[in-house]
Amino acid sequence: MTIKIAKRAGIPPFLVMEVMRAANARVAAGEAVYHLEVGQPSTPAPAAVIAAARAALDADPLDYTEALGIPELRAAIAGHYRAKYDLDLAPERVVVTTGSSGAFVLAFLAAFDPGDRVVLALPGYPGYRHIVTALGLVPLSLETGPATRFQPTPELLDRIAGSIDGLIVASPSNPAGTMLTPAALAALAGYCSDRGIRLISDEIYHGITFGRRAATVAALSDDAVVVNSFSKYFSMTGWRLGWMIAPPDLARAIECLAQNLFISPPTLAQRAAVAAFDCRAELDANVARYARNRALLLRELPKAGFDDLAPADGAFYIYADVSRLTDDATAFCRRMLAETGVAATPGIDFDPGRGDRFVRFSFAGASEDMAEAARRLRAWRGGRGTGGDGGS
Ligand SMILES: Cc1ncc(COP(=O)(O)O)c(C=O)c1O
C-alpha cells in the first residue's frame, strides 16, 4: 500500500543551491570558478567571536539555554538597537533564533492561521514563499519592478483583490538590493497598522548599505515583527543564529512555540555572538570590500552587456535584467559557468514568472575574483554586443 507524502513535501528546491552544486563540481574537476552566485560572506566570523567560541568550548557545558536565548545576548542585541537606531527596546521582546529562517517559522506560526494570506514582493527571497506555503498559508505574490525600486508600495497593495493578513518586506532586499526610504517604510507600516495587517520586516542586510543607512521597522511600529540575523553583516552564516523583535501581543506565543519546536537556539553560537557587537572595525572592513566590489561590477558589467541593473543600495547583490541577452536565464547561467567559470544565479529562484529574464550577481566574494570574473565576462560577451543570443 502506498503511504501518503504530504503535499508540502513537493516544495520547489532552492535553485541557487543547484547552481552552487554545479560550481562545486567544476571546482572538484580542477577548473576555476568565480563565485558570484553565493549569498553569503566569504569571510569567517570576527576573530573575537571565534575566541569567545573557543573559550566557551573549554569552560561551558553548552546545555540547552532559555528558548528565547541567553540573557547576555538578548541584552547585547537590545544594546545594538540603542547604539545603532537610538531605540530603547524592552529586552523581553528580543528573541534569539536559529538564523532568521528560524525566526520566520516562529513568527508565521504565531501570527497566522492556515489559509491566511501573506503578501510578498517578487522578485524576493524564495524562502519566504516556500516557508509560507509549507505552513499552509497562502502566498500572494506582488510583482514589483524598477518603477518602485523592486519594492512594494501602498498603491500596489491596494490592487490586491481580497483580504491581506500579512506583508513581508525586506530593505535592503534580496535579490534586487534595493532599499525603501524611511518615508516609504513608514508608509507601509502605517498601511499595515491601519488595516490590521501583520508586517514582517526582514532586516537581515542591515549594516551592508552603500551611502545611506537602513531604517528599522522596530522604530515605526510595535505591531510589526522585525527579523534579523548574524548571517550577513556579522559574517556568521553557518553559526545559524538570528533574532527577532517580537510584538508584545505575540511574544508569549513565540516563546511557547520556540520551546516546543526548537528548545533553544544553538548554545555555542549564542555564547560566541555576544562578542560580535564589539567587532565593528573588522565587520565594517568587510562592508568596505563589498563597496569596492560593487563599484567594480557596476563599472564593468555594462561593458560585458549587462547594462540594465537594479540600483544596488545595499546587501551584496546586483540584479541584472538580461532580457536583451536571453529569454532563458537558467540556460544562460549554465552556459556562462561552463564557458567562463563565472557562477551567477538565474532570477527564476526569486521570481518564478519573470525570473528567466534576470540574473543575480553576488559581490560578497574576494575583490580579485570580482575583477577576474568581470574580465572573463567581457571577453565572453566581447564581439557579441548586447544583442547576441547567449541563451541556448
Ligand atoms: C533576504 C534573506 N532573508 C533571510 C535569509 C536567511 O538567512 P539566515 O537563516 O541565515 O538568517 C536570507 C539568506 O540568504 C536572505 O537573503
Short mmCIF file of C-alpha atoms and ligand atoms in Angstrom, two decimals:
data_model
loop_
_atom_site.label_atom_id
_atom_site.label_comp_id
_atom_site.label_asym_id
_atom_site.label_seq_id
_atom_site.Cartn_x
_atom_site.Cartn_y
_atom_site.Cartn_z
CA MET A 1 0.00 0.00 0.00
CA THR A 2 1.31 3.43 -0.89
CA ILE A 3 1.93 5.62 2.12
CA LYS A 4 0.93 9.24 1.84
CA ILE A 5 3.51 12.01 1.42
CA ALA A 6 2.41 15.49 2.43
CA LYS A 7 1.72 17.91 -0.39
CA ARG A 8 4.06 20.40 1.24
CA ALA A 9 6.95 17.96 0.64
CA GLY A 10 6.61 18.99 -3.01
CA ILE A 11 8.03 22.42 -2.25
CA PRO A 12 10.41 23.53 -5.02
CA PRO A 13 14.16 23.34 -4.43
CA PHE A 14 16.15 26.46 -3.68
CA LEU A 15 17.77 26.63 -7.13
CA VAL A 16 20.81 28.67 -6.09
CA MET A 17 21.88 25.54 -4.19
CA GLU A 18 21.84 23.68 -7.50
CA VAL A 19 23.97 26.38 -9.14
CA MET A 20 26.40 26.02 -6.23
CA ARG A 21 26.45 22.25 -6.78
CA ALA A 22 27.37 22.71 -10.47
CA ALA A 23 30.04 25.25 -9.50
CA ASN A 24 31.45 22.88 -6.88
CA ALA A 25 31.57 20.05 -9.42
CA ARG A 26 33.70 22.30 -11.62
CA VAL A 27 35.99 23.05 -8.68
CA ALA A 28 36.28 19.31 -7.96
CA ALA A 29 37.27 18.80 -11.59
CA GLY A 30 40.12 21.26 -11.05
CA GLU A 31 38.59 24.11 -13.03
CA ALA A 32 38.48 27.73 -11.90
CA VAL A 33 35.19 29.08 -10.58
CA TYR A 34 34.34 32.68 -9.72
CA HIS A 35 31.61 32.52 -7.15
CA LEU A 36 29.18 35.31 -7.93
CA GLU A 37 26.28 33.02 -7.06
CA VAL A 38 26.80 32.81 -3.32
CA GLY A 39 24.54 34.67 -0.93
CA GLN A 40 26.90 34.73 1.99
CA PRO A 41 30.06 36.50 3.17
CA SER A 42 33.33 34.93 2.09
CA THR A 43 34.91 35.89 5.41
CA PRO A 44 34.90 33.92 8.68
CA ALA A 45 33.28 35.17 11.87
CA PRO A 46 35.15 38.05 13.55
CA ALA A 47 38.25 37.00 15.50
CA ALA A 48 36.71 37.88 18.87
CA VAL A 49 33.69 35.70 18.12
CA ILE A 50 35.93 32.75 17.32
CA ALA A 51 37.94 33.36 20.50
CA ALA A 52 34.72 33.51 22.54
CA ALA A 53 33.59 30.22 20.96
CA ARG A 54 36.93 28.60 21.88
CA ALA A 55 36.61 29.81 25.45
CA ALA A 56 33.02 28.56 25.66
CA LEU A 57 34.05 25.14 24.37
CA ASP A 58 36.56 24.85 27.20
CA ALA A 59 34.52 26.31 30.01
CA ASP A 60 30.85 25.82 29.26
CA PRO A 61 28.77 22.62 29.34
CA LEU A 62 26.82 24.00 26.39
CA ASP A 63 23.46 22.97 27.75
CA TYR A 64 20.14 23.99 26.33
CA THR A 65 19.50 27.67 27.01
CA GLU A 66 16.28 29.53 27.59
CA ALA A 67 14.12 29.24 24.46
CA LEU A 68 14.37 32.99 23.87
CA GLY A 69 18.16 32.93 24.13
CA ILE A 70 20.79 33.69 26.78
CA PRO A 71 20.19 36.95 28.66
CA GLU A 72 23.66 38.34 27.76
CA LEU A 73 22.99 38.00 24.05
CA ARG A 74 19.47 39.39 24.29
CA ALA A 75 20.87 42.36 26.21
CA ALA A 76 23.62 42.81 23.61
CA ILE A 77 21.02 42.83 20.82
CA ALA A 78 18.93 45.40 22.71
CA GLY A 79 22.13 47.44 23.13
CA HIS A 80 22.69 47.23 19.37
CA TYR A 81 19.30 48.89 18.76
CA ARG A 82 20.20 51.61 21.25
CA ALA A 83 23.58 52.26 19.64
CA LYS A 84 22.58 51.92 16.03
CA TYR A 85 19.00 53.16 15.86
CA ASP A 86 18.74 55.18 19.08
CA LEU A 87 15.91 52.89 20.10
CA ASP A 88 15.12 51.54 23.55
CA LEU A 89 13.59 48.10 23.30
CA ALA A 90 12.24 46.06 26.18
CA PRO A 91 14.74 43.14 26.33
CA GLU A 92 11.82 40.70 26.69
CA ARG A 93 10.86 41.49 23.09
CA VAL A 94 14.23 40.23 21.83
CA VAL A 95 14.08 36.60 20.74
CA VAL A 96 17.24 34.77 19.64
CA THR A 97 16.53 32.28 16.86
CA THR A 98 18.17 29.67 14.66
CA GLY A 99 19.04 32.08 11.87
CA SER A 100 16.43 34.41 10.51
CA SER A 101 14.98 31.27 8.93
CA GLY A 102 14.01 30.04 12.41
CA ALA A 103 12.53 33.45 13.17
CA PHE A 104 10.27 33.30 10.11
CA VAL A 105 8.89 29.93 11.13
CA LEU A 106 8.14 31.16 14.65
CA ALA A 107 6.71 34.48 13.50
CA PHE A 108 4.47 32.98 10.84
CA LEU A 109 3.19 30.27 13.20
CA ALA A 110 2.44 32.82 15.92
CA ALA A 111 0.86 35.41 13.64
CA PHE A 112 -1.09 33.41 11.08
CA ASP A 113 -3.53 30.53 10.78
CA PRO A 114 -3.59 28.09 7.87
CA GLY A 115 -5.21 29.77 4.89
CA ASP A 116 -4.15 33.28 5.93
CA ARG A 117 -2.92 35.39 3.05
CA VAL A 118 0.58 36.82 3.15
CA VAL A 119 1.88 39.27 0.55
CA LEU A 120 5.46 39.02 -0.62
CA ALA A 121 7.17 41.07 -3.27
CA LEU A 122 8.58 39.47 -6.38
CA PRO A 123 11.42 39.31 -7.03
CA GLY A 124 12.14 38.22 -3.47
CA TYR A 125 13.96 35.76 -1.27
CA PRO A 126 12.46 32.37 -2.18
CA GLY A 127 12.45 31.15 1.42
CA TYR A 128 9.53 33.48 2.23
CA ARG A 129 7.30 31.88 -0.38
CA HIS A 130 8.32 28.37 0.48
CA ILE A 131 8.06 28.71 4.27
CA VAL A 132 4.67 30.42 3.92
CA THR A 133 3.46 27.60 1.66
CA ALA A 134 4.89 24.82 3.85
CA LEU A 135 2.99 26.24 6.83
CA GLY A 136 -0.31 26.14 4.95
CA LEU A 137 -0.54 29.90 4.44
CA VAL A 138 -1.35 31.45 1.08
CA PRO A 139 1.46 33.48 -0.53
CA LEU A 140 0.17 36.46 -2.51
CA SER A 141 2.87 37.39 -4.99
CA LEU A 142 3.18 41.10 -5.68
CA GLU A 143 5.15 41.77 -8.82
CA THR A 144 7.41 44.80 -8.45
CA GLY A 145 9.83 46.40 -10.88
CA PRO A 146 12.14 49.32 -11.44
CA ALA A 147 9.26 51.84 -11.12
CA THR A 148 9.03 51.13 -7.37
CA ARG A 149 12.67 50.10 -6.97
CA PHE A 150 11.51 46.46 -6.78
CA GLN A 151 9.70 47.21 -3.52
CA PRO A 152 6.02 47.06 -2.54
CA THR A 153 4.06 50.30 -2.14
CA PRO A 154 0.62 51.08 -0.67
CA GLU A 155 -0.63 51.66 -4.22
CA LEU A 156 0.49 48.20 -5.34
CA LEU A 157 -1.06 46.65 -2.22
CA ASP A 158 -4.35 48.40 -2.99
CA ARG A 159 -4.53 46.45 -6.24
CA ILE A 160 -4.63 43.09 -4.44
CA ALA A 161 -8.12 41.63 -4.51
CA GLY A 162 -9.40 40.16 -1.26
CA SER A 163 -8.13 40.32 2.28
CA ILE A 164 -4.49 40.54 3.35
CA ASP A 165 -3.29 39.13 6.66
CA GLY A 166 0.43 39.72 6.37
CA LEU A 167 3.10 41.53 4.40
CA ILE A 168 6.80 40.68 4.23
CA VAL A 169 9.22 43.46 3.32
CA ALA A 170 12.99 43.39 3.01
CA SER A 171 15.11 46.53 2.82
CA PRO A 172 17.79 46.08 1.56
CA SER A 173 16.23 43.29 -0.45
CA ASN A 174 17.46 40.11 -1.98
CA PRO A 175 17.92 39.82 -4.98
CA ALA A 176 17.39 43.44 -6.07
CA GLY A 177 19.49 45.02 -3.32
CA THR A 178 17.13 47.99 -3.21
CA MET A 179 16.09 49.88 -0.10
CA LEU A 180 12.89 51.56 0.99
CA THR A 181 13.38 55.15 2.14
CA PRO A 182 12.43 55.74 5.78
CA ALA A 183 9.29 57.55 4.50
CA ALA A 184 8.34 54.65 2.20
CA LEU A 185 8.88 52.18 5.05
CA ALA A 186 6.74 54.34 7.36
CA ALA A 187 4.01 54.47 4.70
CA LEU A 188 3.96 50.67 4.51
CA ALA A 189 3.97 50.33 8.31
CA GLY A 190 1.07 52.79 8.54
CA TYR A 191 -0.83 50.96 5.77
CA CYS A 192 -0.48 47.70 7.67
CA SER A 193 -1.38 49.14 11.11
CA ASP A 194 -4.49 50.84 9.70
CA ARG A 195 -5.74 47.62 8.13
CA GLY A 196 -4.77 45.04 10.77
CA ILE A 197 -2.11 43.55 8.51
CA ARG A 198 0.86 41.95 10.31
CA LEU A 199 4.03 43.44 8.89
CA ILE A 200 7.16 41.28 8.91
CA SER A 201 10.32 43.25 8.21
CA ASP A 202 13.35 41.23 7.15
CA GLU A 203 16.32 43.41 8.14
CA ILE A 204 18.98 40.76 7.54
CA TYR A 205 21.01 43.03 5.24
CA HIS A 206 21.13 45.99 7.63
CA GLY A 207 24.72 47.11 8.07
CA ILE A 208 25.53 46.35 4.43
CA THR A 209 24.40 49.55 2.74
CA PHE A 210 26.13 51.95 0.41
CA GLY A 211 25.67 55.62 1.04
CA ARG A 212 22.62 55.56 3.26
CA ARG A 213 21.52 53.84 6.42
CA ALA A 214 18.63 51.46 6.63
CA ALA A 215 15.69 52.38 8.87
CA THR A 216 14.29 49.74 11.21
CA VAL A 217 10.58 49.00 11.39
CA ALA A 218 11.11 48.48 15.14
CA ALA A 219 11.16 52.30 15.39
CA LEU A 220 7.91 52.64 13.45
CA SER A 221 5.54 50.01 14.76
CA ASP A 222 5.16 47.81 17.82
CA ASP A 223 2.79 45.53 15.87
CA ALA A 224 5.40 44.50 13.32
CA VAL A 225 7.76 41.56 13.60
CA VAL A 226 11.37 42.58 12.92
CA VAL A 227 13.71 39.80 11.83
CA ASN A 228 17.48 39.96 11.66
CA SER A 229 20.44 37.61 11.58
CA PHE A 230 24.11 37.08 12.29
CA SER A 231 24.47 35.56 8.80
CA LYS A 232 25.31 38.61 6.69
CA TYR A 233 26.83 41.76 8.26
CA PHE A 234 28.14 39.74 11.21
CA SER A 235 29.69 37.15 8.87
CA MET A 236 28.47 34.18 10.93
CA THR A 237 26.40 32.35 8.33
CA GLY A 238 26.98 28.76 9.37
CA TRP A 239 26.64 29.53 13.06
CA ARG A 240 22.89 29.55 12.44
CA LEU A 241 21.91 32.43 14.64
CA GLY A 242 19.42 35.23 14.15
CA TRP A 243 16.95 37.23 16.15
CA MET A 244 13.55 38.77 16.11
CA ILE A 245 11.95 41.76 17.79
CA ALA A 246 8.58 40.32 18.72
CA PRO A 247 5.47 42.47 19.02
CA PRO A 248 4.20 42.40 22.61
CA ASP A 249 0.97 40.61 21.61
CA LEU A 250 2.91 37.73 20.00
CA ALA A 251 5.79 37.46 22.47
CA ARG A 252 4.32 34.73 24.70
CA ALA A 253 3.07 32.64 21.76
CA ILE A 254 6.51 32.88 20.16
CA GLU A 255 8.18 31.79 23.39
CA CYS A 256 5.93 28.72 23.71
CA LEU A 257 6.43 27.82 20.06
CA ALA A 258 10.21 28.24 20.40
CA GLN A 259 10.29 26.00 23.50
CA ASN A 260 8.42 23.23 21.75
CA LEU A 261 9.80 23.46 18.22
CA PHE A 262 13.48 24.17 18.83
CA ILE A 263 14.03 24.04 22.65
CA SER A 264 16.75 26.67 22.23
CA PRO A 265 18.94 28.28 19.58
CA PRO A 266 22.49 26.84 19.26
CA THR A 267 24.25 27.44 22.57
CA LEU A 268 27.82 27.69 21.28
CA ALA A 269 26.83 30.21 18.65
CA GLN A 270 24.96 32.28 21.24
CA ARG A 271 27.91 32.40 23.64
CA ALA A 272 30.19 33.47 20.80
CA ALA A 273 27.81 36.01 19.27
CA VAL A 274 27.82 38.18 22.40
CA ALA A 275 31.26 39.35 21.21
CA ALA A 276 30.03 40.20 17.69
CA PHE A 277 28.76 43.64 18.63
CA ASP A 278 32.27 44.72 19.62
CA CYS A 279 33.76 43.82 16.24
CA ARG A 280 32.67 46.85 14.24
CA ALA A 281 36.07 47.62 12.73
CA GLU A 282 36.51 44.14 11.35
CA LEU A 283 32.94 43.92 10.08
CA ASP A 284 32.96 47.39 8.56
CA ALA A 285 36.14 46.42 6.69
CA ASN A 286 34.08 43.64 5.06
CA VAL A 287 31.48 46.22 4.07
CA ALA A 288 34.21 48.44 2.62
CA ARG A 289 35.28 45.49 0.45
CA TYR A 290 31.69 44.91 -0.64
CA ALA A 291 31.55 48.59 -1.61
CA ARG A 292 34.68 48.25 -3.73
CA ASN A 293 33.35 45.06 -5.36
CA ARG A 294 30.04 46.75 -6.04
CA ALA A 295 31.72 49.73 -7.68
CA LEU A 296 33.85 47.43 -9.82
CA LEU A 297 30.89 45.37 -11.04
CA LEU A 298 28.68 48.42 -11.64
CA ARG A 299 31.50 49.77 -13.80
CA GLU A 300 32.46 46.52 -15.59
CA LEU A 301 29.20 44.57 -16.02
CA PRO A 302 27.75 47.06 -18.53
CA LYS A 303 30.88 46.62 -20.63
CA ALA A 304 30.01 42.90 -20.82
CA GLY A 305 26.47 43.66 -21.97
CA PHE A 306 24.82 43.58 -18.54
CA ASP A 307 23.65 47.17 -18.70
CA ASP A 308 20.22 47.11 -17.12
CA LEU A 309 21.00 46.85 -13.41
CA ALA A 310 18.78 47.42 -10.37
CA PRO A 311 20.10 50.13 -8.02
CA ALA A 312 22.32 48.20 -5.60
CA ASP A 313 21.56 50.25 -2.47
CA GLY A 314 22.51 47.52 -0.07
CA ALA A 315 23.10 43.78 0.51
CA PHE A 316 25.71 42.28 -1.82
CA TYR A 317 23.72 41.73 -4.98
CA ILE A 318 23.31 43.22 -8.41
CA TYR A 319 20.11 42.15 -10.15
CA ALA A 320 20.54 42.40 -13.90
CA ASP A 321 17.75 42.44 -16.45
CA VAL A 322 19.22 40.20 -19.15
CA SER A 323 16.17 40.13 -21.42
CA ARG A 324 18.24 41.64 -24.20
CA LEU A 325 20.70 38.75 -23.92
CA THR A 326 18.43 35.75 -23.35
CA ASP A 327 14.92 34.59 -22.54
CA ASP A 328 16.20 31.64 -20.53
CA ALA A 329 18.39 32.88 -17.69
CA THR A 330 18.87 29.37 -16.30
CA ALA A 331 20.39 28.07 -19.55
CA PHE A 332 22.31 31.34 -19.86
CA CYS A 333 23.85 30.90 -16.37
CA ARG A 334 24.65 27.25 -17.08
CA ARG A 335 26.47 28.23 -20.26
CA MET A 336 28.19 31.19 -18.61
CA LEU A 337 29.54 28.87 -15.91
CA ALA A 338 30.68 26.26 -18.43
CA GLU A 339 32.35 28.77 -20.76
CA THR A 340 33.78 31.33 -18.32
CA GLY A 341 33.81 29.74 -14.87
CA VAL A 342 31.65 32.61 -13.57
CA ALA A 343 28.77 31.33 -11.47
CA ALA A 344 25.70 33.54 -11.02
CA THR A 345 22.11 32.82 -10.05
CA PRO A 346 19.26 32.83 -12.55
CA GLY A 347 16.36 35.03 -11.45
CA ILE A 348 13.86 32.19 -11.57
CA ASP A 349 14.52 31.43 -7.88
CA PHE A 350 13.38 34.89 -6.94
CA ASP A 351 10.57 35.43 -9.41
CA PRO A 352 9.02 32.32 -10.97
CA GLY A 353 7.10 34.39 -13.54
CA ARG A 354 9.72 36.84 -14.80
CA GLY A 355 12.98 35.47 -13.42
CA ASP A 356 14.03 33.97 -16.72
CA ARG A 357 14.89 37.49 -17.78
CA PHE A 358 17.12 38.22 -14.78
CA VAL A 359 20.43 37.15 -13.30
CA ARG A 360 21.69 37.89 -9.78
CA PHE A 361 25.37 38.62 -9.34
CA SER A 362 26.69 38.46 -5.76
CA PHE A 363 29.69 40.60 -4.87
CA ALA A 364 30.27 39.06 -1.44
CA GLY A 365 33.47 37.37 -2.60
CA ALA A 366 37.10 38.43 -2.88
CA SER A 367 37.88 41.57 -4.89
CA GLU A 368 40.38 39.70 -7.09
CA ASP A 369 37.62 37.23 -8.00
CA MET A 370 35.29 40.09 -8.96
CA ALA A 371 37.96 41.62 -11.19
CA GLU A 372 38.76 38.31 -12.90
CA ALA A 373 35.06 37.43 -13.29
CA ALA A 374 34.40 40.81 -14.91
CA ARG A 375 37.36 40.34 -17.23
CA ARG A 376 36.14 36.88 -18.28
CA LEU A 377 32.59 38.11 -18.83
CA ARG A 378 33.85 40.94 -21.02
CA ALA A 379 35.91 38.50 -23.05
CA TRP A 380 32.93 36.14 -23.28
CA ARG A 381 30.50 38.75 -24.39
CA GLY A 382 33.09 40.55 -26.47
CA GLY A 383 32.10 40.85 -30.08
CA ARG A 384 28.59 39.78 -29.26
CA GLY A 385 27.46 43.26 -28.23
CA THR A 386 24.31 43.41 -26.15
CA GLY A 387 22.03 41.92 -28.76
CA GLY A 388 23.56 38.43 -29.03
CA ASP A 389 21.58 35.34 -28.14
CA GLY A 390 23.77 33.91 -25.38
CA GLY A 391 20.90 31.91 -24.03
CA SER A 392 20.88 28.50 -25.53
C1 LIG B 1 16.60 38.15 2.45
C2 LIG B 1 17.03 36.94 3.24
N1 LIG B 1 16.34 36.65 4.34
C3 LIG B 1 16.65 35.56 5.07
C4 LIG B 1 17.70 34.72 4.72
C5 LIG B 1 18.00 33.51 5.59
O1 LIG B 1 19.16 33.69 6.32
P1 LIG B 1 19.55 33.02 7.72
O2 LIG B 1 18.57 31.94 8.02
O3 LIG B 1 20.93 32.53 7.52
O4 LIG B 1 19.48 34.12 8.74
C6 LIG B 1 18.45 35.01 3.59
C7 LIG B 1 19.57 34.14 3.18
O5 LIG B 1 20.20 34.32 2.17
C8 LIG B 1 18.10 36.16 2.82
O6 LIG B 1 18.78 36.52 1.72
#
